[in-house]
mmCIF file of C-alpha atoms and ligand atoms in Angstrom:
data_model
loop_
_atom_site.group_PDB
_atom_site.id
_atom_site.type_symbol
_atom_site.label_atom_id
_atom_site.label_comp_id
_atom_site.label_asym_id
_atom_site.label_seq_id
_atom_site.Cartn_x
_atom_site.Cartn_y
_atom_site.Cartn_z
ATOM 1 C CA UNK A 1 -10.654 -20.815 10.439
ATOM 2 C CA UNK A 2 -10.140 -18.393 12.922
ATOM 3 C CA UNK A 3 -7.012 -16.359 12.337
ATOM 4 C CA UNK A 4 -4.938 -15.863 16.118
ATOM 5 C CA UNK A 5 -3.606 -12.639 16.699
ATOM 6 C CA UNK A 6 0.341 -11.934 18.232
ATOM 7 C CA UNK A 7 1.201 -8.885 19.417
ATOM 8 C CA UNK A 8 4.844 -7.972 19.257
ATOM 9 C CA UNK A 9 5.072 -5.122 21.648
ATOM 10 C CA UNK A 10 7.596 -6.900 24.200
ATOM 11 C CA UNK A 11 11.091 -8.421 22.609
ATOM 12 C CA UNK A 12 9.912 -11.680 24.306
ATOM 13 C CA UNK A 13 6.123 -11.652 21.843
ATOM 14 C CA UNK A 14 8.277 -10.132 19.307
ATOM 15 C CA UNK A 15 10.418 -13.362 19.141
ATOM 16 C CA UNK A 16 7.357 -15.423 20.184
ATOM 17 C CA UNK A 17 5.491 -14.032 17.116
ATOM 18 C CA UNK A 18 8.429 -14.266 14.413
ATOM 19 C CA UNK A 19 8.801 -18.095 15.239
ATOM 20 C CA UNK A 20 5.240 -18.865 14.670
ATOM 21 C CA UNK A 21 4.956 -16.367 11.282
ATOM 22 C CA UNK A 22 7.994 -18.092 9.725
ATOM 23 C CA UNK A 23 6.814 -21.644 10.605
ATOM 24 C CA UNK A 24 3.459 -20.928 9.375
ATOM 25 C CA UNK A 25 5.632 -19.838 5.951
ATOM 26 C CA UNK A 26 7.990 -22.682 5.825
ATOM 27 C CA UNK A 27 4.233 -24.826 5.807
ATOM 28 C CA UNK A 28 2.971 -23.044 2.977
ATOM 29 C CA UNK A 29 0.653 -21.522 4.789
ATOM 30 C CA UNK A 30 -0.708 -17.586 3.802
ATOM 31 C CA UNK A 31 -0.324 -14.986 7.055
ATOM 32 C CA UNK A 32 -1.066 -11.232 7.747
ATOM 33 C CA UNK A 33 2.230 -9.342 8.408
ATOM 34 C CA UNK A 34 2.705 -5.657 9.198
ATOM 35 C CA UNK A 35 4.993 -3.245 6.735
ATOM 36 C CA UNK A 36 5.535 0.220 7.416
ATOM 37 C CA UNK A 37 3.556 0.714 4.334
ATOM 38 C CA UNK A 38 0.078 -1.245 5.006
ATOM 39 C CA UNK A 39 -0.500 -4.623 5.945
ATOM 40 C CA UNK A 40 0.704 -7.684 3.153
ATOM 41 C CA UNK A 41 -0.760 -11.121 3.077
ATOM 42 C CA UNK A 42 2.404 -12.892 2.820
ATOM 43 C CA UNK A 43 3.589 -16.284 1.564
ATOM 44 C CA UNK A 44 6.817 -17.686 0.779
ATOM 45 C CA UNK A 45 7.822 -16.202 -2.936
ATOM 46 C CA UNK A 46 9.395 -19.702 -4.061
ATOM 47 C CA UNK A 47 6.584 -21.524 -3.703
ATOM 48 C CA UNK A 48 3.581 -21.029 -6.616
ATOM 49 C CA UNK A 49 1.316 -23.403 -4.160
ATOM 50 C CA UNK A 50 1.415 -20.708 -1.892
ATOM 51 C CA UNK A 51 0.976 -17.951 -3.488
ATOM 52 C CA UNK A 52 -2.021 -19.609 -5.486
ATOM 53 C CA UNK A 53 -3.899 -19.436 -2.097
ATOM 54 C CA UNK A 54 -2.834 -15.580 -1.528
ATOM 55 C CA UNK A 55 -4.962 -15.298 -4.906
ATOM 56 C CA UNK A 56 -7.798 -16.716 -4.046
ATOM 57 C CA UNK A 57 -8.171 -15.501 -0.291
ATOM 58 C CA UNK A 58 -7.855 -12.096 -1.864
ATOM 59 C CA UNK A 59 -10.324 -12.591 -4.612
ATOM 60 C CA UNK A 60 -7.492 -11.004 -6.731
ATOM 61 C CA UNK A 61 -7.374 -11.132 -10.583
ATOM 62 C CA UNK A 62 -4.616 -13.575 -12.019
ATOM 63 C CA UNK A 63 -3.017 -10.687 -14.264
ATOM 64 C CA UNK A 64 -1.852 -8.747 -11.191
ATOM 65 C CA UNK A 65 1.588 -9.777 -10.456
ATOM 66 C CA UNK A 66 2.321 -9.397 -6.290
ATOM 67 C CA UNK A 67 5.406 -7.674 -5.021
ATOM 68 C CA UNK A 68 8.502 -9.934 -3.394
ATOM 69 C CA UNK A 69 9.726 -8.321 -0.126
ATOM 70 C CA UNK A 70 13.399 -9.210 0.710
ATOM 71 C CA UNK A 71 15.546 -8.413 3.736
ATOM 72 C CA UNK A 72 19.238 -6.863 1.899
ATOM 73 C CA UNK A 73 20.205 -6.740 -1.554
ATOM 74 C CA UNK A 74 21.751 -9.964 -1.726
ATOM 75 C CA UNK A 75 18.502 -11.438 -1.559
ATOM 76 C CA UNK A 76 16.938 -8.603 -4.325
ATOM 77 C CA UNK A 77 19.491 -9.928 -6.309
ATOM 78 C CA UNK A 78 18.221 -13.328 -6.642
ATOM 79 C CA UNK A 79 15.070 -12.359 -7.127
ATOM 80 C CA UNK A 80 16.203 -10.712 -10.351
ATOM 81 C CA UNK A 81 18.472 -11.198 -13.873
ATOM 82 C CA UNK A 82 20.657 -8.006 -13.847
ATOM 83 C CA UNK A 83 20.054 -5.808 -10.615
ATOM 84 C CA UNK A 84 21.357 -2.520 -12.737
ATOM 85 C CA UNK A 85 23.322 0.521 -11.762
ATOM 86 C CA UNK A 86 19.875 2.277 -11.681
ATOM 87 C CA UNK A 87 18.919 -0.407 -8.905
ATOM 88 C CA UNK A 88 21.770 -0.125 -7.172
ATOM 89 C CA UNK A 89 20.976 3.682 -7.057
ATOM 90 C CA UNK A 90 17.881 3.789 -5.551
ATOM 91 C CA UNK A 91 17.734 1.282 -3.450
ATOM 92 C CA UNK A 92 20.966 2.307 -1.408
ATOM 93 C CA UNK A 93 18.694 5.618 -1.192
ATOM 94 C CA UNK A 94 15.550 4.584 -0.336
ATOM 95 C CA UNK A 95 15.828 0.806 0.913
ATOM 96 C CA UNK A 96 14.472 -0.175 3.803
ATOM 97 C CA UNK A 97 11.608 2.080 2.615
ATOM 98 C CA UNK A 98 8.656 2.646 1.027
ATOM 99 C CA UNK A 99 9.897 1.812 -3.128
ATOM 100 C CA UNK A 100 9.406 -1.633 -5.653
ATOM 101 C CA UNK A 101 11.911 -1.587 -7.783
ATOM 102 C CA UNK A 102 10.170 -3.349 -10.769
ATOM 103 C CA UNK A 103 12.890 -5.689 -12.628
ATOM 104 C CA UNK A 104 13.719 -8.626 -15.058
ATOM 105 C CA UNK A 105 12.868 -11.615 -12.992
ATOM 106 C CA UNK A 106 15.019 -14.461 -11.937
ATOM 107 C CA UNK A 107 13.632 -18.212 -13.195
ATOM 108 C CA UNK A 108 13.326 -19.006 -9.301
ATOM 109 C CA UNK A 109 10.322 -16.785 -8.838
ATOM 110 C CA UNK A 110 7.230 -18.299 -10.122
ATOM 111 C CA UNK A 111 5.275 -17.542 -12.708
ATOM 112 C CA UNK A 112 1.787 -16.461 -10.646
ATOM 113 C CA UNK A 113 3.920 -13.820 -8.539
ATOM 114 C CA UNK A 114 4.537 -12.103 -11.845
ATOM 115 C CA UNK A 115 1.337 -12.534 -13.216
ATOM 116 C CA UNK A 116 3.369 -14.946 -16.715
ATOM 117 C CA UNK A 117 5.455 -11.597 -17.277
ATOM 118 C CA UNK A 118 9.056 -11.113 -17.672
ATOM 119 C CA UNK A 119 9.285 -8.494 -14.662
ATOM 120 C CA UNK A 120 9.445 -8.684 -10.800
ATOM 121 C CA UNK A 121 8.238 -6.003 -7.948
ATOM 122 C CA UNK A 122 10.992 -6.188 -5.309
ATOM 123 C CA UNK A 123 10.851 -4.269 -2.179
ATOM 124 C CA UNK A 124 12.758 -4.161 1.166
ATOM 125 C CA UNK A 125 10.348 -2.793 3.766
ATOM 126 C CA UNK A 126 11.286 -0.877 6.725
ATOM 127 C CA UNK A 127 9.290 -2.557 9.189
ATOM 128 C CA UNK A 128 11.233 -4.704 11.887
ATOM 129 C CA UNK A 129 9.300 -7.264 12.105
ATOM 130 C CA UNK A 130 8.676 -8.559 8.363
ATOM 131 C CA UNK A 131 11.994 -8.235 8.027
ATOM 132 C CA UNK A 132 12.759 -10.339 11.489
ATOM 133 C CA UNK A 133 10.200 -12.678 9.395
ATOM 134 C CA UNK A 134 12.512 -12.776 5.951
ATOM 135 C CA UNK A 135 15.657 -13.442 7.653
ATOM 136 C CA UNK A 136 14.002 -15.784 9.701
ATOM 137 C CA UNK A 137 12.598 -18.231 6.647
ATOM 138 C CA UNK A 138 15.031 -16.953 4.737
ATOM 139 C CA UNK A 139 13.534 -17.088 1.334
ATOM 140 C CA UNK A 140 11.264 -13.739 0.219
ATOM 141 C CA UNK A 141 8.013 -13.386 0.745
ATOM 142 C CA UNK A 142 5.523 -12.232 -1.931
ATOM 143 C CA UNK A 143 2.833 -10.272 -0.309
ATOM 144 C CA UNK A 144 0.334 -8.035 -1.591
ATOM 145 C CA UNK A 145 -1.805 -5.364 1.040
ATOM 146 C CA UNK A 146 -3.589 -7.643 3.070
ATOM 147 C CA UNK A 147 -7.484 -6.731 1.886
ATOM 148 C CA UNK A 148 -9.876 -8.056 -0.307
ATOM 149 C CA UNK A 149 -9.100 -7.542 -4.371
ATOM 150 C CA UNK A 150 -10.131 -3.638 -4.403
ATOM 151 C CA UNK A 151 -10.927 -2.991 -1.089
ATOM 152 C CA UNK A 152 -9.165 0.211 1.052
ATOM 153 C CA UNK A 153 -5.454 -1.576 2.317
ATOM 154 C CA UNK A 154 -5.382 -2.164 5.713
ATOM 155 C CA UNK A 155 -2.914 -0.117 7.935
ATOM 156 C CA UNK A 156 -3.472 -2.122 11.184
ATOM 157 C CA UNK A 157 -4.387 -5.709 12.394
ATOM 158 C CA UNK A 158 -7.824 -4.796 13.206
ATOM 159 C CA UNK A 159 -8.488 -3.377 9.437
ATOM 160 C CA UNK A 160 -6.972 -7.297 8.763
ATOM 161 C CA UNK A 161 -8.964 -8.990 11.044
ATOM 162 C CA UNK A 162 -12.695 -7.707 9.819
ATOM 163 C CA UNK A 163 -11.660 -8.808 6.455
ATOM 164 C CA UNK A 164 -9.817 -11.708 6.064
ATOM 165 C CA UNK A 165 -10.084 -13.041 9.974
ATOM 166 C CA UNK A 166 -11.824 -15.723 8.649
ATOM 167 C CA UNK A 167 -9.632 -16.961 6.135
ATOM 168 C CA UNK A 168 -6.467 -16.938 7.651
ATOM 169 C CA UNK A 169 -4.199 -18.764 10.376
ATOM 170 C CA UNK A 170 -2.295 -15.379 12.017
ATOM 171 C CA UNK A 171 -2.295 -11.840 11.676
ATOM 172 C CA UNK A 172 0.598 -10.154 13.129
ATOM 173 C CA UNK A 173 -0.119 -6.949 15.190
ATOM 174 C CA UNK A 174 2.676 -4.734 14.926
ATOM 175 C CA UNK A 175 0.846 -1.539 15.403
ATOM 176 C CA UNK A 176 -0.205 1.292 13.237
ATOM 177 C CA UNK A 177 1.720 1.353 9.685
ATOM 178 C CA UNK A 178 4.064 4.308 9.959
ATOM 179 C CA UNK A 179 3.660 5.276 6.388
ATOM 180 C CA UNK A 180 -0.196 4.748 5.453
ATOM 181 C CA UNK A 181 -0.289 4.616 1.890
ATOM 182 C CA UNK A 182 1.511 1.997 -0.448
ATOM 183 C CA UNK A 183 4.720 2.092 -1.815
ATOM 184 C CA UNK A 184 5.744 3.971 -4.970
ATOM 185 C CA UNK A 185 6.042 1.358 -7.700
ATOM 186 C CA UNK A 186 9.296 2.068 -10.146
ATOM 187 C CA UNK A 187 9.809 0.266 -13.122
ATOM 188 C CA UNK A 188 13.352 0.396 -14.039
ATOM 189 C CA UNK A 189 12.959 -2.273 -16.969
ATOM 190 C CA UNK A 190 12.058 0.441 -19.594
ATOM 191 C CA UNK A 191 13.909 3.843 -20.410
ATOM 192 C CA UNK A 192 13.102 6.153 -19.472
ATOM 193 C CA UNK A 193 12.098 4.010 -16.024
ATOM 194 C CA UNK A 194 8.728 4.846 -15.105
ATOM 195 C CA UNK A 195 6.702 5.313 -12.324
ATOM 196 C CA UNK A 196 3.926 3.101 -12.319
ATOM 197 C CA UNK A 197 2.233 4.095 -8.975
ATOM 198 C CA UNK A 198 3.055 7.130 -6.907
ATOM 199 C CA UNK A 199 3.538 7.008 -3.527
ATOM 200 C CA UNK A 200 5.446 8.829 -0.577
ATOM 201 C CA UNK A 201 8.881 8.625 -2.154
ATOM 202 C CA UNK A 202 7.477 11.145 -4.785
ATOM 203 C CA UNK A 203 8.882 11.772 -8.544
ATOM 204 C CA UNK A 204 10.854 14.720 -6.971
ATOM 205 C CA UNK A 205 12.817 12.583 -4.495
ATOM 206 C CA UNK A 206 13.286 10.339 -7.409
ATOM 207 C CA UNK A 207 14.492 12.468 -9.231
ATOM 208 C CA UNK A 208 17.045 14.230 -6.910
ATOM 209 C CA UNK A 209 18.955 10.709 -6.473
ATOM 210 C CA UNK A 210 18.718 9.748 -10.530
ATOM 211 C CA UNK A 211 20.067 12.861 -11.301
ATOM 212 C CA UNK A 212 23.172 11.706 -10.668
ATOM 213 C CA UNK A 213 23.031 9.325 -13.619
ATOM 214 C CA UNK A 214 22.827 10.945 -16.733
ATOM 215 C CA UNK A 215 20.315 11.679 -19.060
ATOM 216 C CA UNK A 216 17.600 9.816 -16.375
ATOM 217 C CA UNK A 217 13.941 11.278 -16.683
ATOM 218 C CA UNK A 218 10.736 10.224 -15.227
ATOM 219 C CA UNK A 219 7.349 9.294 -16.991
ATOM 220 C CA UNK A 220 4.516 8.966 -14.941
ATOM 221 C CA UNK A 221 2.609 6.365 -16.352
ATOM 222 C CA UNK A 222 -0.858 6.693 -17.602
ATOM 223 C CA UNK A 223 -1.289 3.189 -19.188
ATOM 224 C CA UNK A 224 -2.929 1.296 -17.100
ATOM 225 C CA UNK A 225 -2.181 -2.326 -18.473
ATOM 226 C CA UNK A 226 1.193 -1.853 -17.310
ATOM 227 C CA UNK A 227 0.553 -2.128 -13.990
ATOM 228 C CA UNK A 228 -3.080 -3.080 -12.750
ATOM 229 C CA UNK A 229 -2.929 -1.078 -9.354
ATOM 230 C CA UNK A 230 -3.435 1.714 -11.594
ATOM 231 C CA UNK A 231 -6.647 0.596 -12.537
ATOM 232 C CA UNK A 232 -9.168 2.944 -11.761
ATOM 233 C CA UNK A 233 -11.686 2.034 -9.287
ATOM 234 C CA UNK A 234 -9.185 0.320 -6.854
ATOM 235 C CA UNK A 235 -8.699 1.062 -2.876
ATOM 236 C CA UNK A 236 -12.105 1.901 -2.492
ATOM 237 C CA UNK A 237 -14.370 2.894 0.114
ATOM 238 C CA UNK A 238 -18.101 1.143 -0.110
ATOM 239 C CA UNK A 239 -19.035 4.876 0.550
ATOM 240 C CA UNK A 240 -19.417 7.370 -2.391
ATOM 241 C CA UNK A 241 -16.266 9.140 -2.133
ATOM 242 C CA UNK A 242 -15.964 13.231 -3.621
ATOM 243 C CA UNK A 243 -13.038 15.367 -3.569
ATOM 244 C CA UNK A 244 -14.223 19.352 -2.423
ATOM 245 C CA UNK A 245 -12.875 22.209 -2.372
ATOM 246 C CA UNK A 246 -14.873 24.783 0.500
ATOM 247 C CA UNK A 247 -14.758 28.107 1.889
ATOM 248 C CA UNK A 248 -16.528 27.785 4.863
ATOM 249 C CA UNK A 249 -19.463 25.654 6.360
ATOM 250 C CA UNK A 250 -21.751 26.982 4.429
ATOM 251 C CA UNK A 251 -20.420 26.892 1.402
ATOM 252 C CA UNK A 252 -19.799 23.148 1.862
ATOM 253 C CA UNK A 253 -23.437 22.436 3.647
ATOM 254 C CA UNK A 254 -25.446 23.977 0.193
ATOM 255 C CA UNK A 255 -22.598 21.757 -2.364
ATOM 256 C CA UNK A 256 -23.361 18.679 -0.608
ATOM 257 C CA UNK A 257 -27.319 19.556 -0.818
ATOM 258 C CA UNK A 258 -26.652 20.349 -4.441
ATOM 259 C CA UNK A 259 -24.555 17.803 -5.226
ATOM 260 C CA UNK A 260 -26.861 14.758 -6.889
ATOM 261 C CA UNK A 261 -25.438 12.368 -4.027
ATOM 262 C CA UNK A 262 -27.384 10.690 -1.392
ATOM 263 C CA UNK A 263 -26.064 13.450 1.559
ATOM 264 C CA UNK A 264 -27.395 10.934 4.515
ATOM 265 C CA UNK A 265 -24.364 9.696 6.717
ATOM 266 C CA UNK A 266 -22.088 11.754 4.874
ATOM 267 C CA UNK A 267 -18.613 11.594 7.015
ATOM 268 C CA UNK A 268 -16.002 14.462 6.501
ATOM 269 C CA UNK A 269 -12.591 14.138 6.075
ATOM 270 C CA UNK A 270 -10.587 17.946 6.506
ATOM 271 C CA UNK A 271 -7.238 19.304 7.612
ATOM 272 C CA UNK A 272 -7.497 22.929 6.763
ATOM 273 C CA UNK A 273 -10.784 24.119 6.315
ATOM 274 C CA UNK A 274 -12.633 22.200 9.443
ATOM 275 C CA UNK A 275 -16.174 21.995 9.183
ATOM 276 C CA UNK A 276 -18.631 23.153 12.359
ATOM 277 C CA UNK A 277 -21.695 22.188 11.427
ATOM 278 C CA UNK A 278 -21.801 18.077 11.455
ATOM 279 C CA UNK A 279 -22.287 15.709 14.174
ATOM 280 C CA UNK A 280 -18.489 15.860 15.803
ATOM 281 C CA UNK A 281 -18.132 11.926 15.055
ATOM 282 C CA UNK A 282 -18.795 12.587 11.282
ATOM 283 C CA UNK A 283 -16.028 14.898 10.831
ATOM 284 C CA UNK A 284 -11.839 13.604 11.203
ATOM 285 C CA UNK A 285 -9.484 16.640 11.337
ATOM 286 C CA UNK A 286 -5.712 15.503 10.092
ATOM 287 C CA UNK A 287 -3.456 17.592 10.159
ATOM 288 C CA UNK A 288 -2.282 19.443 6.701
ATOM 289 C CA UNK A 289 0.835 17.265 6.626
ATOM 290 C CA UNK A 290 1.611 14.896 4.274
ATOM 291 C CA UNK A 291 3.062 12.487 5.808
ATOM 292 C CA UNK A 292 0.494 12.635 8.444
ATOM 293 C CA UNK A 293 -1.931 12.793 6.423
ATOM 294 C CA UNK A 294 -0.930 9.374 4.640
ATOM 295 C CA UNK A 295 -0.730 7.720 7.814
ATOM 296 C CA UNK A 296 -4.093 8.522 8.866
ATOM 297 C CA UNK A 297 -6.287 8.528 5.894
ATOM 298 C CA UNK A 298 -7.252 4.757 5.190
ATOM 299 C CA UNK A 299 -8.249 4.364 8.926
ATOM 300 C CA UNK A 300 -10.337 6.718 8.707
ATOM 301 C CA UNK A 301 -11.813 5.460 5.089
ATOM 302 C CA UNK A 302 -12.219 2.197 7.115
ATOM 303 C CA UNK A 303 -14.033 4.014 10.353
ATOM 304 C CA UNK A 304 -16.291 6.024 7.493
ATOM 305 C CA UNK A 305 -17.380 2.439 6.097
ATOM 306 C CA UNK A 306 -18.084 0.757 9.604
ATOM 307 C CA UNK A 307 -20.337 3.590 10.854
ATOM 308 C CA UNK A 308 -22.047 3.214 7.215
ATOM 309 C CA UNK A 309 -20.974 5.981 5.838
ATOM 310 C CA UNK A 310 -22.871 6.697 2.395
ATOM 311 C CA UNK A 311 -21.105 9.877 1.676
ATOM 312 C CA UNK A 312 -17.586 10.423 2.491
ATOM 313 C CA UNK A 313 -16.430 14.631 1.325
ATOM 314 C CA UNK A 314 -12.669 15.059 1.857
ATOM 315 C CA UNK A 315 -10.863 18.619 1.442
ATOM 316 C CA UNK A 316 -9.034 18.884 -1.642
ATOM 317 C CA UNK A 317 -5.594 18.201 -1.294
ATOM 318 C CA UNK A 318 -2.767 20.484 -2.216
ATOM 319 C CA UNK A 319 -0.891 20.350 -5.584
ATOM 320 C CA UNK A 320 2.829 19.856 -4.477
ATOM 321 C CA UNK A 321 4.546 16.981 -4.773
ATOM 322 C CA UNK A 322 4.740 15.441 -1.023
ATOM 323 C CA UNK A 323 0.825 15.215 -1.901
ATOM 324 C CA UNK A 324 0.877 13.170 -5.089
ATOM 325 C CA UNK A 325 0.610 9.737 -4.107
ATOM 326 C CA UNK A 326 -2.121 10.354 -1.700
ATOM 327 C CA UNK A 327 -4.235 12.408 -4.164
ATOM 328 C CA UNK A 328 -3.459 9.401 -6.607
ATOM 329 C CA UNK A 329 -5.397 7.155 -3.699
ATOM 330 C CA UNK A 330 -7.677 9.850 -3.344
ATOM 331 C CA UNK A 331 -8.883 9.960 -7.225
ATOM 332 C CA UNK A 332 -8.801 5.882 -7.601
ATOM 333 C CA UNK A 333 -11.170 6.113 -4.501
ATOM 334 C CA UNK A 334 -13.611 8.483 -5.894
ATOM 335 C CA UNK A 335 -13.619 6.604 -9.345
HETATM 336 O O1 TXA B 1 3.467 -1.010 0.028
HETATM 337 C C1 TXA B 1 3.200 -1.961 -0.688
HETATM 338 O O2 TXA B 1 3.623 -2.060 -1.858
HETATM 339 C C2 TXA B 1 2.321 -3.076 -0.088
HETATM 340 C C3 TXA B 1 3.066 -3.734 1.057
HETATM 341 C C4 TXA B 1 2.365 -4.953 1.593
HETATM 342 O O3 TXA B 1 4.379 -4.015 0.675
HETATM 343 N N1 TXA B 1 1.967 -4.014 -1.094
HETATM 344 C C5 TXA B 1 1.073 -3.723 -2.058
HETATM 345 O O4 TXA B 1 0.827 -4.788 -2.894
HETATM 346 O O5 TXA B 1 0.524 -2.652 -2.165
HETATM 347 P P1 TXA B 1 -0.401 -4.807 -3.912
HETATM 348 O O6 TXA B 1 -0.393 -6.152 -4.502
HETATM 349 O O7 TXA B 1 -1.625 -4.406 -3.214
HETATM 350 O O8 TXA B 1 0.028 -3.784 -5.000
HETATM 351 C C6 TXA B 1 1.150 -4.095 -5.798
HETATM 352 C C7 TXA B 1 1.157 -3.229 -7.025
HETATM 353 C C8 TXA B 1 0.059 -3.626 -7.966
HETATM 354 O O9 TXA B 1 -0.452 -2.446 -8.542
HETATM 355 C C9 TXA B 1 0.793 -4.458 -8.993
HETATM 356 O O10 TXA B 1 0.161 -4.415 -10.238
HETATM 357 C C10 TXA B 1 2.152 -3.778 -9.034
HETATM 358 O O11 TXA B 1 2.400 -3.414 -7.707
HETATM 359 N N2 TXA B 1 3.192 -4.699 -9.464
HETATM 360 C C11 TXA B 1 3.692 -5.755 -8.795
HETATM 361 N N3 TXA B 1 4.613 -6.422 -9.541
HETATM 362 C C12 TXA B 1 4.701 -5.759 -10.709
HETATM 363 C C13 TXA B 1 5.431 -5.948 -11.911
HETATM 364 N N4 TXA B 1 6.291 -6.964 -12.066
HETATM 365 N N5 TXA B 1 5.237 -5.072 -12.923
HETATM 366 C C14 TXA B 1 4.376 -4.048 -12.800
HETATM 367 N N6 TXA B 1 3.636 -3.805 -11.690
HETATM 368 C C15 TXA B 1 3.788 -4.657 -10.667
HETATM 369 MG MG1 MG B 2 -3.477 -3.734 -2.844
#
């Protein structure tokens, strides 16, 4: 299989492109979508056949339980039992965005989306054209990042195509993902609700809208078991990734010689403290923004592993919140 690519840059491919995505879904079929997040494999939610073959095209363990993407909150409401006050909340702050709301399932969703559990991932994404795609098939689609099972996600069709071109009918292009990182993972089914994996919508912003219902604190979780994407050693580079903190070339030339890692093809990754003395194609300057930072950082993971990088050394990353869910991908990556 060869997977066809549609581009959705004119209202007419836009259309063109929905049609043949939801069609595709309606057959059962498995197809590359863009999210302003990264890319999802997608497959229609309702339909375990489906989203048996979203498991094994990703490679992806059984126990890890795929998030359902709706388009509105009627349709996050049958996806779940009780969609709380808590829900109702957040998502009327943060949806369309970047947030799963984890929840007690409905009995419509099937038991492989879940993983057998008695909770459900919902998120409404942002991006136009998935959700063109929901209201067009409307049922939701389940649809994890569109990579192999622990490979970096894929924030545009390209990233898509080198990995799963062969195994799939259509990737959508709809251009670069806007946000760059995955979304932050909530779990409102135990008290205090929990965040199971950080993201741009930070514990702070969180925070700022539960505040208004009382008593409401955050844990960050540190269990893994509860939520397998915080397994360590996930979103990976093939690359040996390290974390550095520098004060000038120098300085970071004699750590890397130090350092007890093979130092040939070693790429750079830097947005304060920009490093002179490497070939100018090893080194990526982005800027010390966040939310810039976000959006560029798995591209250039993914341009680091096609020029065969061995060694990838990225500037340590500030401490403040706005930072946390990207030095979250940052330490799972260096695992
Ligand atoms: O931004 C995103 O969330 C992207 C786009 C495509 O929407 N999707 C994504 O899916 O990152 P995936 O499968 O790569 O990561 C989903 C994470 C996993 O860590 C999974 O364990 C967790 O969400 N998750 C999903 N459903 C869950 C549930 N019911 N309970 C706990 N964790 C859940
Ligand atoms: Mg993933």
């Amino acid at each position: 299989m060869t997977a066809e690519i549609l581009s959705t840059h004119t209202p007419a491919l836009f259309q063109q492109a929905v049609r043949r995505a939801a069609e595709l879904l309606r057959a059962g079929e498995v197809v590359a979508l863009p999210t302003e997040t990264v890319y999802g494999l997608a497959a229609n939610a309702l339909d375990e056949n489906a989203v048996a073959k979203i498991f094994e095209i990703k490679g992806r363990p059984a126990h890890n339980p795929i998030i359902v993407h709706v388009a509105g909150n009627e349709m996050a409401k049958r996806c779940v039992q009780n969609f709380s006050t808590a829900a109702e909340k957040f998502s009327k702050s943060f949806w369309p965005g970047p947030l799963t709301l984890v929840l007690p399932r409905a009995e419509t969703i099937p038991d492989n989306v879940t993983a057998g559990g008695a909770t459900v991932g919902v998120r409404w994404p942002s991006h136009p054209f998935i959700q063109a795609v929901i209201r067009e098939c409307s049922f939701p689609l389940a649809a994890p990042s569109a990579n192999l099972s622990n490979q970096i996600s894929p924030t545009n069709a390209a990233h898509v195509r080198a990995q799963l071109g062969g195994k799939i009918p259509l990737i959508v292009d709809g251009g670069q993902s806007q946000v760059g990182i995955e979304s932050t993972v909530l779990d409102l089914t135990v008290s205090p609700p929990r965040i199971l994996r950080p993201g741009m919508i930070h514990a702070e912003s969180l925070a700022a809208v539960a505040g208004e219902i009382s008593n409401f604190k955050f844990q960050i979780s540190n269990s893994a078991l509860r939520s397998p994407g915080l397994l360590e050693k996930h979103y990976s580079p093939k690359a040996k990734l390290v974390v550095l903190v520098w004060q000038n070339d120098t300085d970071l030339q004699s750590q890397i010689r130090n350092s007890k890692f093979e130092t040939r093809n070693c790429f750079v990754i830097a947005h304060t403290k920009i490093p002179a003395g490497f070939p100018a194609e090893n080194v990526s300057v982005i800027p010390h923004d966040a939310e810039a930072f976000a959006r560029a950082l798995y591209a250039e993971l993914h341009r680091c592993d096609a020029a065969g990088a061995k060694l990838i050394v990225v500037e340590a990353l500030p401490e403040s919140p706005e930072w946390s869910g990207i030095a979250d991908r940052l330490r799972r990556a260096a695992a």
